[in-house]
PDB file of N, CA and C in Angstrom:
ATOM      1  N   UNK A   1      92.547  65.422 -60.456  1.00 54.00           N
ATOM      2  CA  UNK A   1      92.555  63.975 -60.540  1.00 54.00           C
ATOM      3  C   UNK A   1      93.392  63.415 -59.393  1.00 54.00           C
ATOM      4  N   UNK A   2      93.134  62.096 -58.674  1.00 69.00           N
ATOM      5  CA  UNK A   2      93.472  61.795 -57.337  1.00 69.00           C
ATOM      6  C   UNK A   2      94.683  60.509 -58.148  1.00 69.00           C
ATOM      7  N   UNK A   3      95.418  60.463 -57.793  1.00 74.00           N
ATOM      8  CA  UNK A   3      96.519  59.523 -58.125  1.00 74.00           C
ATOM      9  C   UNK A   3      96.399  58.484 -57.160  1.00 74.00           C
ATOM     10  N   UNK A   4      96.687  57.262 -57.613  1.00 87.00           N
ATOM     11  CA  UNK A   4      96.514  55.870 -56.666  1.00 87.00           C
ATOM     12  C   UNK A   4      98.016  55.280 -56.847  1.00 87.00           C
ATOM     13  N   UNK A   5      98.338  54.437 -55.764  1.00 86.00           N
ATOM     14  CA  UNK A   5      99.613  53.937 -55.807  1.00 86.00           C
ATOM     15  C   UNK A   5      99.613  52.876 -56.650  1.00 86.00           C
ATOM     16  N   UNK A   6     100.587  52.445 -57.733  1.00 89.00           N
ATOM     17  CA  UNK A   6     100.163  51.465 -58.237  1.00 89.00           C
ATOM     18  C   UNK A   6     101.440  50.453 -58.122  1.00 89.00           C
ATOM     19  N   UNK A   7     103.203  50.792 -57.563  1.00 90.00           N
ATOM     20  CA  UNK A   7     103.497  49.593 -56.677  1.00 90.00           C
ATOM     21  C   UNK A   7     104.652  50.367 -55.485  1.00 90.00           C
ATOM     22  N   UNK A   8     104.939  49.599 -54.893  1.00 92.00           N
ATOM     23  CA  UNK A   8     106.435  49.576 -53.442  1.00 92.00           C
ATOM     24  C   UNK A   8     106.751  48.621 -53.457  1.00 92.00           C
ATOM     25  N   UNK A   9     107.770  49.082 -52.938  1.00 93.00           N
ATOM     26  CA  UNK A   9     109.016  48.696 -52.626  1.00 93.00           C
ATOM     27  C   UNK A   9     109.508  48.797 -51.142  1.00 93.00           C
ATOM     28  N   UNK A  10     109.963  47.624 -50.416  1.00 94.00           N
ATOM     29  CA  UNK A  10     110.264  48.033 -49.005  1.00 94.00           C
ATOM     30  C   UNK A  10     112.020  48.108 -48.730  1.00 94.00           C
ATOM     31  N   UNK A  11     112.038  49.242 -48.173  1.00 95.00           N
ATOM     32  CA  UNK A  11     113.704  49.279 -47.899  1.00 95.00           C
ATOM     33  C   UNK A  11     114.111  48.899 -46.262  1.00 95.00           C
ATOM     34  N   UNK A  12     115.193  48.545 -46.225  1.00 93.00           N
ATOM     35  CA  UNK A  12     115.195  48.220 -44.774  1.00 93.00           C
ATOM     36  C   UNK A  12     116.588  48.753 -44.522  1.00 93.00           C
ATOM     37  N   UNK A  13     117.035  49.098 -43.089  1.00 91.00           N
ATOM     38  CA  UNK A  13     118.671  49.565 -42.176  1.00 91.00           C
ATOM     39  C   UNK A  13     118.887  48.728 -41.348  1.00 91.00           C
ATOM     40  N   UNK A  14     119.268  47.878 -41.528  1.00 82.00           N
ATOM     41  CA  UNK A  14     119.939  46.873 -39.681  1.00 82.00           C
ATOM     42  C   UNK A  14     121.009  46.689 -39.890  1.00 82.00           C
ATOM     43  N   UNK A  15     121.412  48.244 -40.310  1.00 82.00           N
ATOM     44  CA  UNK A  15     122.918  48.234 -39.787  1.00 82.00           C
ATOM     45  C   UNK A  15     123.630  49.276 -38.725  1.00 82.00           C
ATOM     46  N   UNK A  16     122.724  49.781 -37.947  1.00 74.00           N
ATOM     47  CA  UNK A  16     122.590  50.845 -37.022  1.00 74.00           C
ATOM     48  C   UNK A  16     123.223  50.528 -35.920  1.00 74.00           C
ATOM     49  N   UNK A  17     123.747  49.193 -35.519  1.00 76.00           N
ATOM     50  CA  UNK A  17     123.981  48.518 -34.445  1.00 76.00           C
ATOM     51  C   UNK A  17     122.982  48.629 -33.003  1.00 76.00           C
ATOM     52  N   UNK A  18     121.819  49.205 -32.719  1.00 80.00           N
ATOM     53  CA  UNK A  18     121.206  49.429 -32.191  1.00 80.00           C
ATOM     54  C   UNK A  18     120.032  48.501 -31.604  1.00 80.00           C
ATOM     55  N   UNK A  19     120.173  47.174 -32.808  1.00 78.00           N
ATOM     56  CA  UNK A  19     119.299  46.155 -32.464  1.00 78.00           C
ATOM     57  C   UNK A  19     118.042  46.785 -33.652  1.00 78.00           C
ATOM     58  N   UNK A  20     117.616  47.682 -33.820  1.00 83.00           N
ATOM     59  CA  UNK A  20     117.016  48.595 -34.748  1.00 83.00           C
ATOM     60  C   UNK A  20     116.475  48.509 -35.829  1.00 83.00           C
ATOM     61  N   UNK A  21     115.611  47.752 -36.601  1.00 86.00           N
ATOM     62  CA  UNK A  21     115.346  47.603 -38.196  1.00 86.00           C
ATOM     63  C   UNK A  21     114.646  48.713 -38.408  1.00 86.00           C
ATOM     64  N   UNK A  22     114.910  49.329 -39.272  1.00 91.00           N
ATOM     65  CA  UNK A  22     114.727  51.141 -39.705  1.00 91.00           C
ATOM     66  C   UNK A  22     114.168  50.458 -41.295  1.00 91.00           C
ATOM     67  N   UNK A  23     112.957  50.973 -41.217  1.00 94.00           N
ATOM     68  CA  UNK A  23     112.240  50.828 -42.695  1.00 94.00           C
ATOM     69  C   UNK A  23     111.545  51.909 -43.279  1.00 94.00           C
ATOM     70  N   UNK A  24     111.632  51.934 -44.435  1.00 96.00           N
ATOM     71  CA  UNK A  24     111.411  53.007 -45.528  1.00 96.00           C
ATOM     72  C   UNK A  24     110.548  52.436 -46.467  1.00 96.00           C
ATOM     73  N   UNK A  25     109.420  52.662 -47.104  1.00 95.00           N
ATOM     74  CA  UNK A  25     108.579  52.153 -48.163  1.00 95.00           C
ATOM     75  C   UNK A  25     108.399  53.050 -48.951  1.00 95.00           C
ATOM     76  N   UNK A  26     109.029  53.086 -50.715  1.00 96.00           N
ATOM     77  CA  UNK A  26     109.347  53.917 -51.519  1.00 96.00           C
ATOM     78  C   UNK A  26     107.617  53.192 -52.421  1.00 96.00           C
ATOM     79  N   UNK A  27     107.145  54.151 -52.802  1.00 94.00           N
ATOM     80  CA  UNK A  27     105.745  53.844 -53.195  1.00 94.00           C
ATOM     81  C   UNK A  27     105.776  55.061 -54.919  1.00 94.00           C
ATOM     82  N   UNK A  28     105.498  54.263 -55.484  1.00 93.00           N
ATOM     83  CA  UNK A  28     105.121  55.000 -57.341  1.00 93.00           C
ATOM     84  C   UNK A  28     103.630  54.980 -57.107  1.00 93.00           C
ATOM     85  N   UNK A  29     102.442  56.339 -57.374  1.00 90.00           N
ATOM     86  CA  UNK A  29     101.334  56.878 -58.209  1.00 90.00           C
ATOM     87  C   UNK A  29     101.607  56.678 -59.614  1.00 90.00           C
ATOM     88  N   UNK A  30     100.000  56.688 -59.873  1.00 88.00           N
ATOM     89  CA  UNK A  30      99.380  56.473 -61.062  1.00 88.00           C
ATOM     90  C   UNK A  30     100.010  57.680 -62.007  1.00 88.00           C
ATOM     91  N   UNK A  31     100.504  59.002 -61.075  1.00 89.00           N
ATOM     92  CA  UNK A  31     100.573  60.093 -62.057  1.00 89.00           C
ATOM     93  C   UNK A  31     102.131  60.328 -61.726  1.00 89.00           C
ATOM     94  N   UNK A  32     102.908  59.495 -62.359  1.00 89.00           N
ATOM     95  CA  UNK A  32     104.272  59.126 -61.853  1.00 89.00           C
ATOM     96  C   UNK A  32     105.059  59.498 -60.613  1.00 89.00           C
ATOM     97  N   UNK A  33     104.619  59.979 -59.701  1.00 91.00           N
ATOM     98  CA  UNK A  33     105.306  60.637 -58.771  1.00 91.00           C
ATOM     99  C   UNK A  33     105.630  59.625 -57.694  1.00 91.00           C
ATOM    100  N   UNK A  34     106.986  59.750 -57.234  1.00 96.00           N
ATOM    101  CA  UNK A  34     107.545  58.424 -56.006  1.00 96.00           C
ATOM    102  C   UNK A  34     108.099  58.881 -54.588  1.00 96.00           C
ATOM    103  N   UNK A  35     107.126  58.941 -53.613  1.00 96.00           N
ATOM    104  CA  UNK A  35     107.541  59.216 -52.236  1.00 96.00           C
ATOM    105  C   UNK A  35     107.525  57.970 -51.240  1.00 96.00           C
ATOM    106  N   UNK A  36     108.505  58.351 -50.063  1.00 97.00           N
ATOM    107  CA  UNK A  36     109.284  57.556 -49.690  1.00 97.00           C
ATOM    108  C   UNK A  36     108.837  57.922 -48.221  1.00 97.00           C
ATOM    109  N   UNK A  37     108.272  57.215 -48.049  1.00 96.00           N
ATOM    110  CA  UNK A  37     106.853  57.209 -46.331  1.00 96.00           C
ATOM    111  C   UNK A  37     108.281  56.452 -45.618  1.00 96.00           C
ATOM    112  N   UNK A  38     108.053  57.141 -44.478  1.00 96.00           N
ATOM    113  CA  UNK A  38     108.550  56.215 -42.842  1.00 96.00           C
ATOM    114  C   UNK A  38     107.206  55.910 -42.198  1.00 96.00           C
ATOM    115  N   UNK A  39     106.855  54.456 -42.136  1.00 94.00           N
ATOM    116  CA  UNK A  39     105.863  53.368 -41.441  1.00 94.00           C
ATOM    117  C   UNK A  39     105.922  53.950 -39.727  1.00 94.00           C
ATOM    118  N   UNK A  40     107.111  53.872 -39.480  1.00 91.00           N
ATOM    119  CA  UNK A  40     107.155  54.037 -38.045  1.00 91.00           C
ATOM    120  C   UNK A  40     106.809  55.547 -37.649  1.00 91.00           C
ATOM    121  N   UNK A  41     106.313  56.404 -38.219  1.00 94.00           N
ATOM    122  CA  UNK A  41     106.170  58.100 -38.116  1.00 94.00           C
ATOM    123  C   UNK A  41     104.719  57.924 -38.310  1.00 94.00           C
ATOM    124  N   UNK A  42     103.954  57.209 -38.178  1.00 94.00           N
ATOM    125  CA  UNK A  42     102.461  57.282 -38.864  1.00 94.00           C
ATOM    126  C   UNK A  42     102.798  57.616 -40.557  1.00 94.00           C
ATOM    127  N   UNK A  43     103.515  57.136 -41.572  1.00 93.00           N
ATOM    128  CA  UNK A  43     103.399  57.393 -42.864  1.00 93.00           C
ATOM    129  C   UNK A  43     103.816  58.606 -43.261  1.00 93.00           C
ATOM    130  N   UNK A  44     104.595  59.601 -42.103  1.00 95.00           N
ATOM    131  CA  UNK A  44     105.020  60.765 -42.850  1.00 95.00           C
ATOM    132  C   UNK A  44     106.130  60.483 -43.613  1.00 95.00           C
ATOM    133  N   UNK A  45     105.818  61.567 -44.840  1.00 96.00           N
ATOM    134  CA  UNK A  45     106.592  61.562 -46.174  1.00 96.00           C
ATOM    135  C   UNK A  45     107.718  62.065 -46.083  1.00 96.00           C
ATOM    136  N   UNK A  46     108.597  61.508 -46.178  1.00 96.00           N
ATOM    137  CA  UNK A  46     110.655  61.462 -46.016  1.00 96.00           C
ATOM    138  C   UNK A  46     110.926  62.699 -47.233  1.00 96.00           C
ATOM    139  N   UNK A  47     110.575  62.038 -48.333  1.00 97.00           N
ATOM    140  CA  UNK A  47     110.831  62.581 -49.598  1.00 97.00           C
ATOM    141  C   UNK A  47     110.164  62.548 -50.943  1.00 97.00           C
ATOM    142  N   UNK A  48     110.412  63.161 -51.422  1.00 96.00           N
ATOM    143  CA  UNK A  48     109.818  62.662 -52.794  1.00 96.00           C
ATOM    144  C   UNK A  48     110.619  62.738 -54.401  1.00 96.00           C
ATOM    145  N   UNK A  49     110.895  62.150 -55.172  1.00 97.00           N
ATOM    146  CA  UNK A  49     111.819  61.703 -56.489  1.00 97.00           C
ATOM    147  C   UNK A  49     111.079  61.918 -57.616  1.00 97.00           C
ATOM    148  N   UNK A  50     111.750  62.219 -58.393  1.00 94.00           N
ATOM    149  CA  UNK A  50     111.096  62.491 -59.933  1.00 94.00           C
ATOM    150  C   UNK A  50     111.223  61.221 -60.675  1.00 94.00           C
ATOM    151  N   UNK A  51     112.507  59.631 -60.770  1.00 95.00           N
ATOM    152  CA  UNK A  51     112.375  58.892 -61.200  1.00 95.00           C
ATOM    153  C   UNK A  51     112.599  57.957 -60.050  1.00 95.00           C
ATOM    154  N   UNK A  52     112.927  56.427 -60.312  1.00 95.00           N
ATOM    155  CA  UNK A  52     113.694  55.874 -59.541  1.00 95.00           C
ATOM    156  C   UNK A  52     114.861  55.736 -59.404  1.00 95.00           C
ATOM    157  N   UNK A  53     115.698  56.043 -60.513  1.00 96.00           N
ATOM    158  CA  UNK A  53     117.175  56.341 -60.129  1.00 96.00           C
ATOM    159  C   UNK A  53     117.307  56.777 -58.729  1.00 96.00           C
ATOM    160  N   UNK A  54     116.834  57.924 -58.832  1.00 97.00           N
ATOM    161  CA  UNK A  54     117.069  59.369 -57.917  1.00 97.00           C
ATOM    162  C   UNK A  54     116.930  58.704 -56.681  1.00 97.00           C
ATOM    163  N   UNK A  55     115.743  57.939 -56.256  1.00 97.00           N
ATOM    164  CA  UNK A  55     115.223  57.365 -55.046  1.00 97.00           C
ATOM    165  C   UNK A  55     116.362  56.360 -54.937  1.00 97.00           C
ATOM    166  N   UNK A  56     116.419  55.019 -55.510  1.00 96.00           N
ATOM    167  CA  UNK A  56     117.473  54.279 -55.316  1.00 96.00           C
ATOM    168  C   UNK A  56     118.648  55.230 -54.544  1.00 96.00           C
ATOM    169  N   UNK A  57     118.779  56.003 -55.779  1.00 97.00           N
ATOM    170  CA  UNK A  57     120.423  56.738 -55.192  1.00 97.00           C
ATOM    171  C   UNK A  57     120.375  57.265 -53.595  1.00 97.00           C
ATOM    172  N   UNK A  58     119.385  57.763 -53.566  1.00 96.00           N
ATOM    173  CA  UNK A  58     119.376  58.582 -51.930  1.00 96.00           C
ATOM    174  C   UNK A  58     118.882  57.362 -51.023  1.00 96.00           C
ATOM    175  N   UNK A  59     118.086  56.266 -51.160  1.00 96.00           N
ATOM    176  CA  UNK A  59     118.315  55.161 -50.150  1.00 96.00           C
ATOM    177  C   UNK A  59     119.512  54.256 -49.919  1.00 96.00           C
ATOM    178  N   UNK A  60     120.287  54.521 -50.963  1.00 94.00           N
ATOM    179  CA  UNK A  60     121.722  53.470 -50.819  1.00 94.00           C
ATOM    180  C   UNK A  60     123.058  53.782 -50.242  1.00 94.00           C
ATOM    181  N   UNK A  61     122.921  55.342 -50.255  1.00 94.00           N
ATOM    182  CA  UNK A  61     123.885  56.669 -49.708  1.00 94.00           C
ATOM    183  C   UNK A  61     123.664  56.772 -48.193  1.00 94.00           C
ATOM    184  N   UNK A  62     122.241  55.937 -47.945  1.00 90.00           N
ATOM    185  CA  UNK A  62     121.901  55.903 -46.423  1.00 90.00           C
ATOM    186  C   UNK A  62     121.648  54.322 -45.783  1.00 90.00           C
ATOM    187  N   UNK A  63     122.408  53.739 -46.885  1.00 91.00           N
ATOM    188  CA  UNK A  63     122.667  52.087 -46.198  1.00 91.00           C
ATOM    189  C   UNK A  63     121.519  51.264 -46.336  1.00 91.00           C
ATOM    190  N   UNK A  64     120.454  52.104 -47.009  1.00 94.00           N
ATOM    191  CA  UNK A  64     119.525  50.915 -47.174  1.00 94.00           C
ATOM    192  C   UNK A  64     119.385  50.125 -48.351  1.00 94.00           C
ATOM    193  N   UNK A  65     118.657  49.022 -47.977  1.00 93.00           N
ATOM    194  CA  UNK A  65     118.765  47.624 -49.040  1.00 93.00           C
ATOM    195  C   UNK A  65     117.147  47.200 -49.565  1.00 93.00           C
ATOM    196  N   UNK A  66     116.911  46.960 -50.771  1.00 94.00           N
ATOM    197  CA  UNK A  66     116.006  46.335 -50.939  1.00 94.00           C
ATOM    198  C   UNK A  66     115.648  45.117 -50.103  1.00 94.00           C
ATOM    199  N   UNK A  67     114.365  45.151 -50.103  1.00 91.00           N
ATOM    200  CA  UNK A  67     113.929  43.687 -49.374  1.00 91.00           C
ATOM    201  C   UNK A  67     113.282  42.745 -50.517  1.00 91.00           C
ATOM    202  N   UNK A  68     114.028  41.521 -50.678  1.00 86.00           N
ATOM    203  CA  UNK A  68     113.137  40.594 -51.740  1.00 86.00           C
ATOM    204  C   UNK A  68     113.328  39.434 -50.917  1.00 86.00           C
ATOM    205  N   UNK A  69     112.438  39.293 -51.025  1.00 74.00           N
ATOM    206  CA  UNK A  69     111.655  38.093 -49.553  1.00 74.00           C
ATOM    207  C   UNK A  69     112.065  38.204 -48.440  1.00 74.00           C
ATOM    208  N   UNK A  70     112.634  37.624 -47.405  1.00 65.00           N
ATOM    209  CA  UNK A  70     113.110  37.843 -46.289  1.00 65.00           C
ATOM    210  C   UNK A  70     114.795  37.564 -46.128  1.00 65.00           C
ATOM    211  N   UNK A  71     115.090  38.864 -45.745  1.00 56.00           N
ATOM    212  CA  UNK A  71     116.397  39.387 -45.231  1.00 56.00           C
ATOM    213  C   UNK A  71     117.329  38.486 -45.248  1.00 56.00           C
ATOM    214  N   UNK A  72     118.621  38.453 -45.211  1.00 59.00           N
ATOM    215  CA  UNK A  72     119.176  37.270 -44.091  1.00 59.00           C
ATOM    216  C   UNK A  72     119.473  37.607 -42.612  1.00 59.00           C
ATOM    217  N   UNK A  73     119.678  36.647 -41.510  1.00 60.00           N
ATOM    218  CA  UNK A  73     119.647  37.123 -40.055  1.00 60.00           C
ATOM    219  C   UNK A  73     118.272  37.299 -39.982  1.00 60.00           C
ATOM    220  N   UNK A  74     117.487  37.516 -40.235  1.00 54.00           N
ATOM    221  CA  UNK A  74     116.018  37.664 -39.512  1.00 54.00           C
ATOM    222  C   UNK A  74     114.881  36.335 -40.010  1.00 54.00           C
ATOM    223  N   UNK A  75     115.009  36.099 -38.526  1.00 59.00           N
ATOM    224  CA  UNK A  75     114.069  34.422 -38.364  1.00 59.00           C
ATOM    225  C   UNK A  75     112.714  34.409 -38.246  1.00 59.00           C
ATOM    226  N   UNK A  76     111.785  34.177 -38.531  1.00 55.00           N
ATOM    227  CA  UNK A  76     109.941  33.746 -38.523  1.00 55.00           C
ATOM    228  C   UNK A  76     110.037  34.124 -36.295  1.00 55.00           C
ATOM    229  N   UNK A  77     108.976  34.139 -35.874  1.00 56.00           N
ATOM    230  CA  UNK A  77     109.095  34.510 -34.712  1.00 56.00           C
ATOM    231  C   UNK A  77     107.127  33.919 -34.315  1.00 56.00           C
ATOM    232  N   UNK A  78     107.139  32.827 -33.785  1.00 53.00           N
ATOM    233  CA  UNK A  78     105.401  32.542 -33.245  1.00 53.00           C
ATOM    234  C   UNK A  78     104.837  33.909 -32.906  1.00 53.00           C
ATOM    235  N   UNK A  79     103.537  34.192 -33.601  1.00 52.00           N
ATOM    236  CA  UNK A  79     102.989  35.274 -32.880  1.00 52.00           C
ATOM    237  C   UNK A  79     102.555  35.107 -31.658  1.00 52.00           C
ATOM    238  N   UNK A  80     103.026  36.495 -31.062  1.00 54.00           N
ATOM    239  CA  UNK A  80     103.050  36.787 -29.489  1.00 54.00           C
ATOM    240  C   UNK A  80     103.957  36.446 -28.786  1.00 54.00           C
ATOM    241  N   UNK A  81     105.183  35.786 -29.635  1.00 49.00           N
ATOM    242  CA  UNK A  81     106.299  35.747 -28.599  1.00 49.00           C
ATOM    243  C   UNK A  81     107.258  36.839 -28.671  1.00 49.00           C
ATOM    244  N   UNK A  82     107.047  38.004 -29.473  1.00 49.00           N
ATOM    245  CA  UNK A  82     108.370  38.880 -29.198  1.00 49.00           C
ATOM    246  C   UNK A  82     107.617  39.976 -28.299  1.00 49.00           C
TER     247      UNK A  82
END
């Protein structure tokens, strides 16, 4: 049986000082299982968690933050100007 994602969550790092927004998208299947894709790797899989505790715990130990709506410090930008 093929498992479908059924929600995510986006994590974000801009605290790297690097100028850098480092993002992580922690994603739950239909057949409970929760892996934690890097976007910027083509979607390769970081990790994978048995609940969300577990996940929370290992993204927060590495400075990252939930995203619920938009950040603070990061402004709308016209497309095609960056």
């Amino acid at each position: 049986m093929t498992s479908t994602v059924e929600w995510f969550e986006l994590w974000v790092d801009a605290s790297a000082g690097d100028g850098w927004i480092y993002v992580l998208i922690l994603r739950g299947s239909s057949d409970g299982s929760l892996e934690l894709i890097e976007p910027q790797k083509g979607g390769e899989r970081v990790d994978t968690f048995g609940n969300h505790e577990d996940a929370v715990h290992w993204l927060s130990e590495d400075e990252y933050e939930l995203v619920e709506g938009r950040p603070p410090g990061i402004t709308a930008q016209p497309a095609g100007t960056m």
